[in-house]
Short mmCIF file of C-alpha atoms and ligand atoms in Angstrom, two decimals:
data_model
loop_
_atom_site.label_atom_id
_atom_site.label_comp_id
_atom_site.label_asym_id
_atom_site.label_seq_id
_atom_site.Cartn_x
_atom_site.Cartn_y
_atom_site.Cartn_z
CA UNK A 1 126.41 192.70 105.14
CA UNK A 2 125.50 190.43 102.34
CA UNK A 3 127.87 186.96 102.26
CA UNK A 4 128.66 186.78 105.71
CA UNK A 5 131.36 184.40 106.49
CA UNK A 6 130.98 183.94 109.90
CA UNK A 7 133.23 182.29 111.82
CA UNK A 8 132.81 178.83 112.83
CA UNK A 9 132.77 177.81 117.08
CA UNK A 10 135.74 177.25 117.84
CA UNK A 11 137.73 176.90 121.22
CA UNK A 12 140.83 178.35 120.01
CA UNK A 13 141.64 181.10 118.03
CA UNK A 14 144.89 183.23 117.14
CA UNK A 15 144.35 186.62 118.46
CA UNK A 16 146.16 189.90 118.45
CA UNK A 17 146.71 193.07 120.46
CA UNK A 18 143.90 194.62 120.88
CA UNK A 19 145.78 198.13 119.63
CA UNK A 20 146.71 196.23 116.53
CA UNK A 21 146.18 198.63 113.53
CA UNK A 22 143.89 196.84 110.80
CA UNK A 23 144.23 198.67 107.51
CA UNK A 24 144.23 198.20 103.75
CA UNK A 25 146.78 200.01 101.14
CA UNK A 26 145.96 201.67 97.50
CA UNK A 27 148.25 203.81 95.72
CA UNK A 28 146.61 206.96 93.24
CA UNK A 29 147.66 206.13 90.15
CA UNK A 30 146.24 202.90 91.04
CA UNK A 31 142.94 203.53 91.60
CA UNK A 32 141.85 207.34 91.05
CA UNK A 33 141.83 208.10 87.14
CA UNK A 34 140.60 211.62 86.67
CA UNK A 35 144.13 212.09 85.35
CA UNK A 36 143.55 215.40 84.19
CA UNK A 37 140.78 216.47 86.30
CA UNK A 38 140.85 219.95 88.62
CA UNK A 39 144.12 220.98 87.21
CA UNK A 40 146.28 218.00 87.74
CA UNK A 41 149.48 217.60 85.90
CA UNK A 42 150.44 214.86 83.74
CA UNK A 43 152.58 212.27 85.54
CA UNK A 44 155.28 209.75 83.92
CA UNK A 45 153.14 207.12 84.54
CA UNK A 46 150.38 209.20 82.30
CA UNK A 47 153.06 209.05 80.00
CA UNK A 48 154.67 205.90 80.13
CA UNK A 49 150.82 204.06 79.76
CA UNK A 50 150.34 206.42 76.72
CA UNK A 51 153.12 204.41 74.94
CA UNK A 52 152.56 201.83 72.83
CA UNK A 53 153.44 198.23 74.20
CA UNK A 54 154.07 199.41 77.66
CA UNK A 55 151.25 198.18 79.46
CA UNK A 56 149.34 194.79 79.24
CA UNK A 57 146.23 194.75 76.53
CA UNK A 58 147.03 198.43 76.05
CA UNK A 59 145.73 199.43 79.75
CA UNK A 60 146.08 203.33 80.95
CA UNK A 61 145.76 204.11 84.64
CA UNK A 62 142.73 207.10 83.36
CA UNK A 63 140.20 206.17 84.88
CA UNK A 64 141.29 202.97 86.95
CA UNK A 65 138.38 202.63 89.92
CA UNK A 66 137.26 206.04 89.55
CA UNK A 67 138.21 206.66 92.92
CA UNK A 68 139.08 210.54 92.69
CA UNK A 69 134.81 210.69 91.49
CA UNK A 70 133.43 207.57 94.49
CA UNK A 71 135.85 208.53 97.27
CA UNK A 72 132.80 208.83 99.35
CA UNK A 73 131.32 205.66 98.72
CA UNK A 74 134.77 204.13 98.71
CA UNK A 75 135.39 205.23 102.40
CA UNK A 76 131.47 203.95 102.64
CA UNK A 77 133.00 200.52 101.64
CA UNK A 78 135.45 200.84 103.89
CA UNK A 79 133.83 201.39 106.99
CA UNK A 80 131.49 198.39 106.08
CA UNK A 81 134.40 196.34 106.19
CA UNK A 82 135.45 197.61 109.52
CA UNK A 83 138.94 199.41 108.65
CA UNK A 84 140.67 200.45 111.55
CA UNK A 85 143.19 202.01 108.72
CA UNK A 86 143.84 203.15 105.12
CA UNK A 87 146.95 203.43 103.52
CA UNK A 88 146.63 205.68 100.35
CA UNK A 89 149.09 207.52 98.45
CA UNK A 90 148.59 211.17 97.02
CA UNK A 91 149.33 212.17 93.83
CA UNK A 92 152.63 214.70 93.89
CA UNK A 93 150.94 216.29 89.63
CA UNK A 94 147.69 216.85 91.37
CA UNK A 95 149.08 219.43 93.72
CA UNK A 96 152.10 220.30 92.05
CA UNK A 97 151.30 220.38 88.01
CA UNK A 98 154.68 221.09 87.44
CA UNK A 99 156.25 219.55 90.24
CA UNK A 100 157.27 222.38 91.96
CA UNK A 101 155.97 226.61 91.89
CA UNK A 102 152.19 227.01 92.66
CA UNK A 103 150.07 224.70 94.19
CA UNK A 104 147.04 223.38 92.69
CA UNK A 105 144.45 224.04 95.55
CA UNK A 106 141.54 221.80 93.81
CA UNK A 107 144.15 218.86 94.04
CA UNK A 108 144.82 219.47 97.52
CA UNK A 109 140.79 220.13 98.03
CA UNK A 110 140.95 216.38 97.78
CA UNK A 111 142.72 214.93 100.24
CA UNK A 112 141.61 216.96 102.50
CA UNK A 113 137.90 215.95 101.95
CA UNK A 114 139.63 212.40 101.75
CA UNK A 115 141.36 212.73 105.12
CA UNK A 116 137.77 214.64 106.95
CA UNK A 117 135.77 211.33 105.71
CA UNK A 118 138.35 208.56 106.75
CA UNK A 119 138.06 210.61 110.22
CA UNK A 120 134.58 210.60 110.12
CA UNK A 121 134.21 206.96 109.85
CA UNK A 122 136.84 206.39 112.60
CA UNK A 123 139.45 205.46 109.83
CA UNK A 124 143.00 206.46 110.69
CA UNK A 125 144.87 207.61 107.59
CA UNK A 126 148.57 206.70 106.44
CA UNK A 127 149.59 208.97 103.82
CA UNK A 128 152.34 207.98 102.10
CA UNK A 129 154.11 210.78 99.67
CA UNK A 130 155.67 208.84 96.76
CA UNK A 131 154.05 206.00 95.00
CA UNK A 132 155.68 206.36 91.83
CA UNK A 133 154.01 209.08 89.91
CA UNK A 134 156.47 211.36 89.93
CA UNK A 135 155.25 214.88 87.87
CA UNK A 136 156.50 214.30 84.44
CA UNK A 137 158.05 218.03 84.15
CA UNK A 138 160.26 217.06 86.94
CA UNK A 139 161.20 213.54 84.73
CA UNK A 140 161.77 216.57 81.81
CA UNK A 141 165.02 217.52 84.26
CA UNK A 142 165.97 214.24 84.28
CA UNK A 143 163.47 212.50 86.88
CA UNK A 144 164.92 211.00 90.33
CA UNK A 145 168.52 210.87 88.43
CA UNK A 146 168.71 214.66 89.16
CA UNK A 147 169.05 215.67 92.93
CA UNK A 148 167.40 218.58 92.79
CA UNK A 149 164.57 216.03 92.64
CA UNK A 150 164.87 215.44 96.54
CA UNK A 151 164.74 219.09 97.25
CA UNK A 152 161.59 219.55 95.42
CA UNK A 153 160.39 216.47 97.18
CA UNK A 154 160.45 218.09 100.70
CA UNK A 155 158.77 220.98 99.33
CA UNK A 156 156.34 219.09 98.64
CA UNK A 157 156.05 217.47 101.59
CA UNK A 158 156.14 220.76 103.35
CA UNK A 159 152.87 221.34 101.78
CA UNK A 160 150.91 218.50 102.27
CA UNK A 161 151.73 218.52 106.40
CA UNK A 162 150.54 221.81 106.35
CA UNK A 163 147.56 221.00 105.21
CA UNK A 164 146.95 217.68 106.71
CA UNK A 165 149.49 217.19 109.19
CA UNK A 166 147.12 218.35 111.59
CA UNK A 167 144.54 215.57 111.14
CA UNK A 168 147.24 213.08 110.05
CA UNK A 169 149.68 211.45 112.30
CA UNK A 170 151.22 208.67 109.86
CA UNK A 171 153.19 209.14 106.96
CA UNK A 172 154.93 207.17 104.75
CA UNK A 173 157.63 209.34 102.16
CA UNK A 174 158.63 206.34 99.68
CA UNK A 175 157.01 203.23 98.62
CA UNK A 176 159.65 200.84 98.04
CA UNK A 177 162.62 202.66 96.62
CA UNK A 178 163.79 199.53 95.06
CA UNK A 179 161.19 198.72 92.68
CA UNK A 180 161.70 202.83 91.53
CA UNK A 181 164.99 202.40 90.82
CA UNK A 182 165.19 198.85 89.74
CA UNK A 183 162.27 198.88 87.21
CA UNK A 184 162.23 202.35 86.04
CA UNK A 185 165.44 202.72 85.48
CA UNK A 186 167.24 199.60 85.19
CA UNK A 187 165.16 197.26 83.60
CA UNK A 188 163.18 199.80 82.13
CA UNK A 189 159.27 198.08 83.00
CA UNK A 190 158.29 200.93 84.78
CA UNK A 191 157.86 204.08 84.37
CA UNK A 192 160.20 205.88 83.20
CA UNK A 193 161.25 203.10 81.70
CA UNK A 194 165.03 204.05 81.68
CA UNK A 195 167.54 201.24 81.23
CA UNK A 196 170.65 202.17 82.86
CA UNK A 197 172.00 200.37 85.66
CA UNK A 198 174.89 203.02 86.88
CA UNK A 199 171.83 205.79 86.77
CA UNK A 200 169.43 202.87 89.08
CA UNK A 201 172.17 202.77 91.44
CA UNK A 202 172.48 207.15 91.15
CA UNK A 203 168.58 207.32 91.58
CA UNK A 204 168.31 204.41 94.03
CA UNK A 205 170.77 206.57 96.45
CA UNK A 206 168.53 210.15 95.78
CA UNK A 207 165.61 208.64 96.61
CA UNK A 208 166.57 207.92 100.19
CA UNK A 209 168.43 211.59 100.15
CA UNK A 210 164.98 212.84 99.34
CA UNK A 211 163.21 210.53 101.97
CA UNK A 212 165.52 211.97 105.02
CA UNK A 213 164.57 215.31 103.82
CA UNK A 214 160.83 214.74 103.70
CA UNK A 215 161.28 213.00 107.27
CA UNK A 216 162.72 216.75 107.80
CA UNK A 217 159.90 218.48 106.58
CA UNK A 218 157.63 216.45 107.70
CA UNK A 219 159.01 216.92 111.18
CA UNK A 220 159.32 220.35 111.37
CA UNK A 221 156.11 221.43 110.73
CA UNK A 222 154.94 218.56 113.26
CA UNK A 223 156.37 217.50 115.96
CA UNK A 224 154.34 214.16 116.49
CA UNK A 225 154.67 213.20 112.94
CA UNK A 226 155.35 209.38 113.18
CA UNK A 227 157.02 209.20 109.54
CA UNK A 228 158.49 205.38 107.88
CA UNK A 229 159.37 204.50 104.76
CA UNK A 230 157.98 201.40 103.09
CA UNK A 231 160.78 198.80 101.42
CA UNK A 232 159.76 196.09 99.21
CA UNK A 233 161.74 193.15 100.55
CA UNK A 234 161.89 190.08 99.09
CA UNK A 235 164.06 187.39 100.74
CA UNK A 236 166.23 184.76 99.19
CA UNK A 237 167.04 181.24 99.90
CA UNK A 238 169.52 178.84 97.95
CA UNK A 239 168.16 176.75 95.98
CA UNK A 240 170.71 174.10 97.31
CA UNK A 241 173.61 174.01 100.19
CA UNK A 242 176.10 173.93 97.50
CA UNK A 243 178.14 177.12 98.46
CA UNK A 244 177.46 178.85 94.87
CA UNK A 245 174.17 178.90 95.50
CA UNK A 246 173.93 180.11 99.02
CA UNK A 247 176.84 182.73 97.71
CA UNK A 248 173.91 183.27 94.68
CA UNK A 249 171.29 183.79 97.71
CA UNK A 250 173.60 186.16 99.94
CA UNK A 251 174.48 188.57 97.21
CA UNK A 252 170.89 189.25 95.84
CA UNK A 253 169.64 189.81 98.92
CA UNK A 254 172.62 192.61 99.63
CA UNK A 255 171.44 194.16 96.35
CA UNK A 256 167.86 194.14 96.71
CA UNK A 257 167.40 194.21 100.63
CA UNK A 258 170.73 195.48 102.47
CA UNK A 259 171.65 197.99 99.63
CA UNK A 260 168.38 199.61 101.22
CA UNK A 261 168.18 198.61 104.63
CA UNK A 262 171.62 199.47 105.86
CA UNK A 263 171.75 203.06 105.03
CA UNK A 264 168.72 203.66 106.96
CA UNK A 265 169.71 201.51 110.01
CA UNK A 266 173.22 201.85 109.78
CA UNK A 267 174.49 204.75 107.84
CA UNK A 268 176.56 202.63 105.74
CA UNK A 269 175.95 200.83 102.13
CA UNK A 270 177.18 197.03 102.74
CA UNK A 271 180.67 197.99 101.79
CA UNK A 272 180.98 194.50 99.92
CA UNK A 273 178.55 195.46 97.25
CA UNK A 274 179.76 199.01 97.21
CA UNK A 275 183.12 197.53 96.20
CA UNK A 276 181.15 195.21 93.30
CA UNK A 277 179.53 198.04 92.22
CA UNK A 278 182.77 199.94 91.16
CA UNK A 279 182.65 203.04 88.99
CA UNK A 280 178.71 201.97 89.13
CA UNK A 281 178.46 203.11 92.61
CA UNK A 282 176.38 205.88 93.16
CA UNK A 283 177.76 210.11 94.07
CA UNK A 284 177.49 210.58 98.21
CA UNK A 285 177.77 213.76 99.54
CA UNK A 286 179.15 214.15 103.36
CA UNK A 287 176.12 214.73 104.85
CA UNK A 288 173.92 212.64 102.75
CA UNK A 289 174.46 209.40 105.30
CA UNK A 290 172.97 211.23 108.46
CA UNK A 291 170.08 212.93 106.49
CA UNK A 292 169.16 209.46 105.14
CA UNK A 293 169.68 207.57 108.59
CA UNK A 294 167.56 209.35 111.43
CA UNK A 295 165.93 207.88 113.73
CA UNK A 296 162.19 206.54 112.31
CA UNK A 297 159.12 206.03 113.57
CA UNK A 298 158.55 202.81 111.94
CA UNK A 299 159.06 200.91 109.01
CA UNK A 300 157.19 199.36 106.33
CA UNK A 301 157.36 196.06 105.22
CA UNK A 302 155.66 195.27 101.64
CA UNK A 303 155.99 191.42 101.70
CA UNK A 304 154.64 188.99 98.53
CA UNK A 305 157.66 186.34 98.41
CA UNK A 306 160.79 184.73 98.79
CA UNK A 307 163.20 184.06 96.16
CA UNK A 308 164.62 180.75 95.56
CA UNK A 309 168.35 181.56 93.49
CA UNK A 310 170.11 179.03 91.36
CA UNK A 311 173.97 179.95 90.84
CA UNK A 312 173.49 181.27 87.96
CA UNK A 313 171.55 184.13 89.59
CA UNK A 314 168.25 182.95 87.85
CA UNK A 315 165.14 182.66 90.48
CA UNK A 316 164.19 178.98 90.44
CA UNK A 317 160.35 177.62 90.71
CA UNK A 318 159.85 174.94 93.71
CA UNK A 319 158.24 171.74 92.33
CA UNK A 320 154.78 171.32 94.78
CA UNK A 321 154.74 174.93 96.07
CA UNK A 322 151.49 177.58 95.14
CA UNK A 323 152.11 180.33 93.28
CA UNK A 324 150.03 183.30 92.85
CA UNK A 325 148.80 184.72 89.36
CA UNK A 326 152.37 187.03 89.45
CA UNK A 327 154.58 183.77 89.71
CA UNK A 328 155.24 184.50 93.05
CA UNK A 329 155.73 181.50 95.51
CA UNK A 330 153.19 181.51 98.39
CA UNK A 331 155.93 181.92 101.18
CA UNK A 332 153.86 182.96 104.73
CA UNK A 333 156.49 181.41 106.55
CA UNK A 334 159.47 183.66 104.74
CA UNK A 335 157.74 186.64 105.96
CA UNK A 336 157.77 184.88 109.87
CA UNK A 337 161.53 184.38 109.16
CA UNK A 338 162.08 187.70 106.72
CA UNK A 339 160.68 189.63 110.17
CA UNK A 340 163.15 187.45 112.74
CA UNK A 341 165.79 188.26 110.81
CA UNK A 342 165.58 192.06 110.04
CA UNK A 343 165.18 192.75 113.48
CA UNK A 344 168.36 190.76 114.47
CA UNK A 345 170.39 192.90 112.37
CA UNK A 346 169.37 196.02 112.26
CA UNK A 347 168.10 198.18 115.72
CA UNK A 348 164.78 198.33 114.45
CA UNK A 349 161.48 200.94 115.13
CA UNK A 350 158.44 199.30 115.15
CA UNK A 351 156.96 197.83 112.22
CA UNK A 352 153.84 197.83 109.89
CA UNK A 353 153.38 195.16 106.90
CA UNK A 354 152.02 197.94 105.07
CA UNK A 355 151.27 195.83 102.12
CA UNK A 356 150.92 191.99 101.82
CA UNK A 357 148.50 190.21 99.60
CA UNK A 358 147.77 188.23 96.47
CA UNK A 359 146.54 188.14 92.67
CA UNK A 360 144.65 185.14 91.87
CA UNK A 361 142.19 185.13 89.00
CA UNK A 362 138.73 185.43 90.00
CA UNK A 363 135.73 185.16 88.64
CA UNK A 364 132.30 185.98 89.82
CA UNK A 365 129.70 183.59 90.50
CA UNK A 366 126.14 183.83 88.83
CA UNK A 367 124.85 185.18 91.93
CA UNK A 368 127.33 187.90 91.13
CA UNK A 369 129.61 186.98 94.40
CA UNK A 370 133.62 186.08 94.37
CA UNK A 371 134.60 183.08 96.11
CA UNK A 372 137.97 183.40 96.63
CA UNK A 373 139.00 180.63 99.19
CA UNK A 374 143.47 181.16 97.35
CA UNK A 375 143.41 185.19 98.52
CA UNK A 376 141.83 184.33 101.88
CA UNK A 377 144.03 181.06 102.92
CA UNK A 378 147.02 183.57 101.81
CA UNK A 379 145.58 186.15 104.24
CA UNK A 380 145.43 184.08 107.16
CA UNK A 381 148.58 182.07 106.96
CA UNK A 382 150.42 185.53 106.21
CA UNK A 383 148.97 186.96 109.27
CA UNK A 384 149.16 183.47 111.34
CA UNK A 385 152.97 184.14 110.63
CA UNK A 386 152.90 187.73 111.50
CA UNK A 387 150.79 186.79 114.43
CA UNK A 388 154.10 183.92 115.52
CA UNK A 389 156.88 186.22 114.67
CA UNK A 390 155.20 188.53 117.43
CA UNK A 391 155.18 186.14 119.90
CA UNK A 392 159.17 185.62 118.96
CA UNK A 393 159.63 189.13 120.27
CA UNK A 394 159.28 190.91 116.56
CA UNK A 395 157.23 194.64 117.34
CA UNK A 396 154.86 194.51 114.63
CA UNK A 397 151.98 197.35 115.33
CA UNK A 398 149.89 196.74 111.92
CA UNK A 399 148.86 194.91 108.53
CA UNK A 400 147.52 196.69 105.80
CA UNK A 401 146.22 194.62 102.72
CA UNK A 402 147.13 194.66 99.44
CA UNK A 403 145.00 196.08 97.94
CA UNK A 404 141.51 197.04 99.15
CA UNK A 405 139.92 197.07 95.80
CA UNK A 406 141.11 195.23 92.11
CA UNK A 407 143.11 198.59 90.49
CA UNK A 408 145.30 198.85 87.78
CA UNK A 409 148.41 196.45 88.32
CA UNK A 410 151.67 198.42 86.53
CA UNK A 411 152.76 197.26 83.46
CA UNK A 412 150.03 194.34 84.31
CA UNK A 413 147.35 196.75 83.54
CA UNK A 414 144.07 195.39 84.87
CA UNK A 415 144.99 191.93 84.49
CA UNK A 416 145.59 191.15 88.15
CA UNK A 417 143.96 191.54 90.88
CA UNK A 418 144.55 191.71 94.15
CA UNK A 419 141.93 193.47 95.83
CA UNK A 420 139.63 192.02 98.43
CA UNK A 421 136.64 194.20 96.87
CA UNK A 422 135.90 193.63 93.08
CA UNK A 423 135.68 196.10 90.59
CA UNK A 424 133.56 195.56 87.54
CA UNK A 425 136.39 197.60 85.23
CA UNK A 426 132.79 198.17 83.02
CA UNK A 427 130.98 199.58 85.37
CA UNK A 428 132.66 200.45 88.03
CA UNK A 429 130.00 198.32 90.99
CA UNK A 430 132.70 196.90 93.68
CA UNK A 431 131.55 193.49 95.22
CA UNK A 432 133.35 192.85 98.25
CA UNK A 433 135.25 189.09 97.95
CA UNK A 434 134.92 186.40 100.04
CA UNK A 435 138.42 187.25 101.31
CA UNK A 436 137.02 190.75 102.19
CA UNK A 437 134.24 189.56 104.65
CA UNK A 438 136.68 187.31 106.34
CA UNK A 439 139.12 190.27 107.06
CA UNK A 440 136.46 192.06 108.00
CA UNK A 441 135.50 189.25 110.92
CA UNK A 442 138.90 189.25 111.61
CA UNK A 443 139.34 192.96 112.56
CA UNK A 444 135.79 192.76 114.59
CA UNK A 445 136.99 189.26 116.63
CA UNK A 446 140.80 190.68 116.81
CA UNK A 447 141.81 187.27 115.04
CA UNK A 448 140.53 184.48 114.23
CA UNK A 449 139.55 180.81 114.47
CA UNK A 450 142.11 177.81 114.21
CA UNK A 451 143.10 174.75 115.48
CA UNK A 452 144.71 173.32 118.29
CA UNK A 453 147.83 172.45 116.20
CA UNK A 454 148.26 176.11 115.69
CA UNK A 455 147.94 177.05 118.99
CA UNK A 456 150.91 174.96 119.89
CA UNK A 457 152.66 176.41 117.72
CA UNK A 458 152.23 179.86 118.65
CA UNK A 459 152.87 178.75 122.33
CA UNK A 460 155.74 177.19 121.46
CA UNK A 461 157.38 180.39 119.47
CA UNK A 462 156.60 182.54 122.98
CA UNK A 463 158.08 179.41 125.09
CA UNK A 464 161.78 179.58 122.88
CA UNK A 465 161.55 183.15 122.69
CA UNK A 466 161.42 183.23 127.34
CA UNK A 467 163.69 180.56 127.34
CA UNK A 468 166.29 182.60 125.14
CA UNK A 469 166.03 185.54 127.21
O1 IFM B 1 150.62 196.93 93.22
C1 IFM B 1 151.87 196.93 93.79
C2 IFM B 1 152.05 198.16 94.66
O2 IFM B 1 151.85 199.34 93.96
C3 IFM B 1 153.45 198.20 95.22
N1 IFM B 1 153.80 196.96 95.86
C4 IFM B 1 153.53 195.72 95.16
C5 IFM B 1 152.10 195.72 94.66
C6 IFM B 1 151.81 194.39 93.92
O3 IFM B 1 152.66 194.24 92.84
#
C-alpha cells in the first residue's frame, strides 16, 4: 500500500473488541450515476438536480463516482483498506422503474453481483433500503405524503430479501427519516423540495409506518434478518444556563431527536410536542404505534454535531471551537454524551454509528497524495469517544465512515467531501487519503496508538461506570 502511515511504538493504545464491525457507508444516488442505465427509473432526486438552482455549481448526481460501471474495483479498494463492512444503499427506480408492478431484473442483477463480491473479499454487507431516492412516479402520487407509499415500500423490500436476504444478514429500511421529512418537505432543500410543514410532520410519521412494515417483510421472508433503522441525531446544548435557552435546547431536541426516537422505543410521540404541534400533528391510525415500535435489532446512529441554541431558536457558533467545511462544530465528545444519554432513556438494542465523518477541503499534493491530518484527528477523537462511552456500559457493535469515497454531497453537489478515498470528479482515479490509511491501520491493530493521558481516561470511565453498579 502506497503512503503507509504506520503507527508509531507506543506502550499504550485504545483498543476495541475484537468482534467490533469496521465498515464504511455510501448511499446510490451518491456515488453510482448510470441514472438511466439497464432500465432504471428516474428518481426525484434525478429530478430535483435537473432543476435549475437546486444544486451547488449546477451539480447532477449522473454520473457521481461511476460506481454502478467500477463496483469491482471499488470493492478492490475496499478490501485494500481492510473493510470488515460496507454500508451501501440500493436504489428503490433501479428495481422498481415505476415504483411498484414489474421488477427490473438488470437492476437487481446488480446488487447481487455487488453483494457476491463484498462476500468474496470477506466484506459483510449492510443494505439499507431508503436513502432518499424515492422513484419519482411514486412522488407523481404525492411522494411519502401518500401512505400508500409505505405499502409499496414493503413490497419492495419483499423483493430485495428474496433475492439477497440469503447472503445478507443486515439491513437498514430508512436513513434518517428526519432529514426526509425536514428538508424535502419542510424546508424544501431536498428533494422533493416541498415546503410544507403540516405535510413534514404527515410524511415524517409514514415514513416510520413504512419502516415497521419493511421490518415485517424483511422478517418474514428471514427469520435471522437483524433489521435497524438509521436516525440522524444531532444533540443540543444551551448556549447559556439562562432557562430560555436551555428551554430553546430541550424543545429542538424533542423535534428533531425524540419526535423520532420515542415512537420506536416507546410507542408514543413526546406528548408535549404533539400538543405544540396542534392541527399540524400528523393522521395515526390504531395500529400504526405497534407496527412502528417492534422490537429491533439495532439502531443506527449518523452522528456529525451538536447544536448550540440561542433563545431565539437560532444555532449559535462557539468562539475557539473547529468547524468542518459544512459549519458543523467538531463535537467528539457530544457523540460520548449523545450515546450515554440515549441509552438512559430509551431500552435500547445494540448500536452501530453507521455514519460519522467530516468534509474538509482537500487538496492533493504534487506527488498526487491527500494529506488530510482535520478528517483523520476527527476520526480518532470520534472513535476515542465511541471507544469511552463503551467502557461507560453503552453496547456499541460498529462504526461505519462517512463516506468511503468523495461523492456527490445533496444540494452541495460535489463541493464537499467527505470521503477517505479521493475521487478525481475528471477522471474518475480514487487516491486513498491520508485519513484512509490510518483507518485502515486501525481496523488491522483493532485501535490504535495514544497516550497515557488517554488511557486514564478510558480507565477512569470503566472505574465510575463499576462503581455505579
Ligand atoms: O451525505 C450525507 C448522507 O447521505 C446522510 N447523512 C449525512 C451525510 C453528510 O451530510
Amino acid at each position: 500500500m502506497p503512503n503507509n502511515v504506520s503507527f508509531p511504538n507506543s506502550q499504550y493504545s485504545v483498543t476495541f473488541p475484537r468482534n467490533f464491525v469496521w465498515g464504511a457507508a455510501t448511499a446510490a444516488y451518491q456515488i453510482e450515476g448510470a441514472w438511466l442505465a439497464d432500465g432504471k427509473g428516474e428518481s426525484i432526486w434525478d429530478r430535483f438536480s435537473h432543476m435549475d438552482g437546486t444544486i451547488a455549481n449546477g451539480d447532477t448526481g449522473d454520473v457521481a463516482c461511476d460506481h454502478y460501471n467500477r463496483m469491482e474495483s471499488d470493492v478492490a479498494l475496499m478490501k485494500e483498506l481492510g473493510l470488515k463492512a460496507y454500508r451501501f444503499s440500493i436504489s428503490w427506480p433501479r428495481i422498481f422503474p415505476e415504483g411498484f408492478g414489474s421488477v427490473n431484473l438488470a437492476g437487481l442483477d446488480f446488487y447481487n453481483r455487488l453483494v457476491d463480491k463484498l462476500l468474496e473479499a470477506n466484506i459483510q454487507p449492510f443494505v439499507t433500503l431508503y436513502h432518499w431516492d424515492l422513484p419519482q412516479k411514486l412522488q407523481e402520487i404525492g411522494g411519502w405524503t401518500n401512505r400508500e407509499v409505505t405499502s409499496h415500500f414493503a413490497d419492495y423490500a419483499a423483493v430485495i430479501t428474496k433475492h439477497l436476504g440469503d447472503r445478507v444478514s443486515n439491513w437498514i429500511t430508512i436513513n434518517e427519516p428526519w432529514v426526509v421529512a425536514n428538508y424535502g418537505y419542510k424546508s424544501g432543500e431536498m428533494a422533493p423540495g416541498i415546503k410544507d410543514e403540516k405535510l413534514s410532520l404527515q410524511v415524517a410519521h409514514h415514513l416510520l409506518v413504512a419502516h415497521g412494515k419493511a421490518t415485517q417483510a424483511l422478517r418474514s421472508d428471514n427469520s435471522s434478518a437483524q433489521v435497524g433503522i438509521s436516525h440522524f441525531l444531532r444533540p443540543t446544548a444551551p448556549a447559556s444556563r439562562d432557562p430560555r435557552d436551555v428551554e430553546a435546547a430541550r424543545s429542538t431536541w424533542s423535534r428533531d431527536g425524540r419526535w423520532f426516537l420515542d415512537p420506536i422505543f416507546k410507542a408514543y410521540y413526546p406528548p408535549d410536542i404533539w400538543n405544540e404541534y396542534g392541527t399540524r400533528a400528523p393522521r395515526v391510525k390504531p395500529r400504526d404505534m405497534s407496527l412502528i415500535s417492534q422490537n429491533l435489532d439495532f439502531l443506527g446512529v449518523n452522528y456529525y454535531t451538536r447544536n448550540v441554541m440561542s433563545r431565539e431558536g437560532q444555532v449559535l457558533k462557539v468562539p475557539g471551537s473547529k468547524y468542518t467545511e459544512m459549519g458543523w462544530e467538531v463535537t467528539p465528545d457530544a457523540l460520548q454524551k449523545l450515546l450515554l444519554d440515549i441509552s438512559k432513556e430509551y431500552k435500547l438494542p445494540p448500536i452501530y454509528i453507521t455514519e460519522n465523518g467530516a468534509a474538509f477541503e482537500d487538496q492533493l499534493t504534487e506527488a498526487g497524495e491527500c494529506e488530510d491530518e482535520d478528517r483523520l484527528s476527527y476520526i480518532r477523537d470520534h472513535l476515542l469517544h465511541t471507544r469511552i462511552a463503551m467502557e461507560q456500559g453503552v453496547d456499541v457493535r460498529g462504526y461505519f465512515l462517512w463516506s468511503l469515497m468523495d461523492n456527490f454531497e445533496w444540494a452541495y453537489g460535489f463541493s464537499k467531501r467527505f470521503g477517505i478515498v479521493h475521487v478525481d470528479f475528471k477522471t474518475q482515479k480514487r487516491t486513498i487519503k491520508k485519513s484512509g490509511h490510518w483507518y485502515s491501520n486501525v481496523i488491522r491493530n483493532f485501535g490504535f496508538p495514544t497516550e497515557k493521558q488517554v488511557m486514564d481516561k478510558i480507565a477512569m470511565a470503566g472505574s465510575d461506570r463499576t462503581e455505579r453498579k
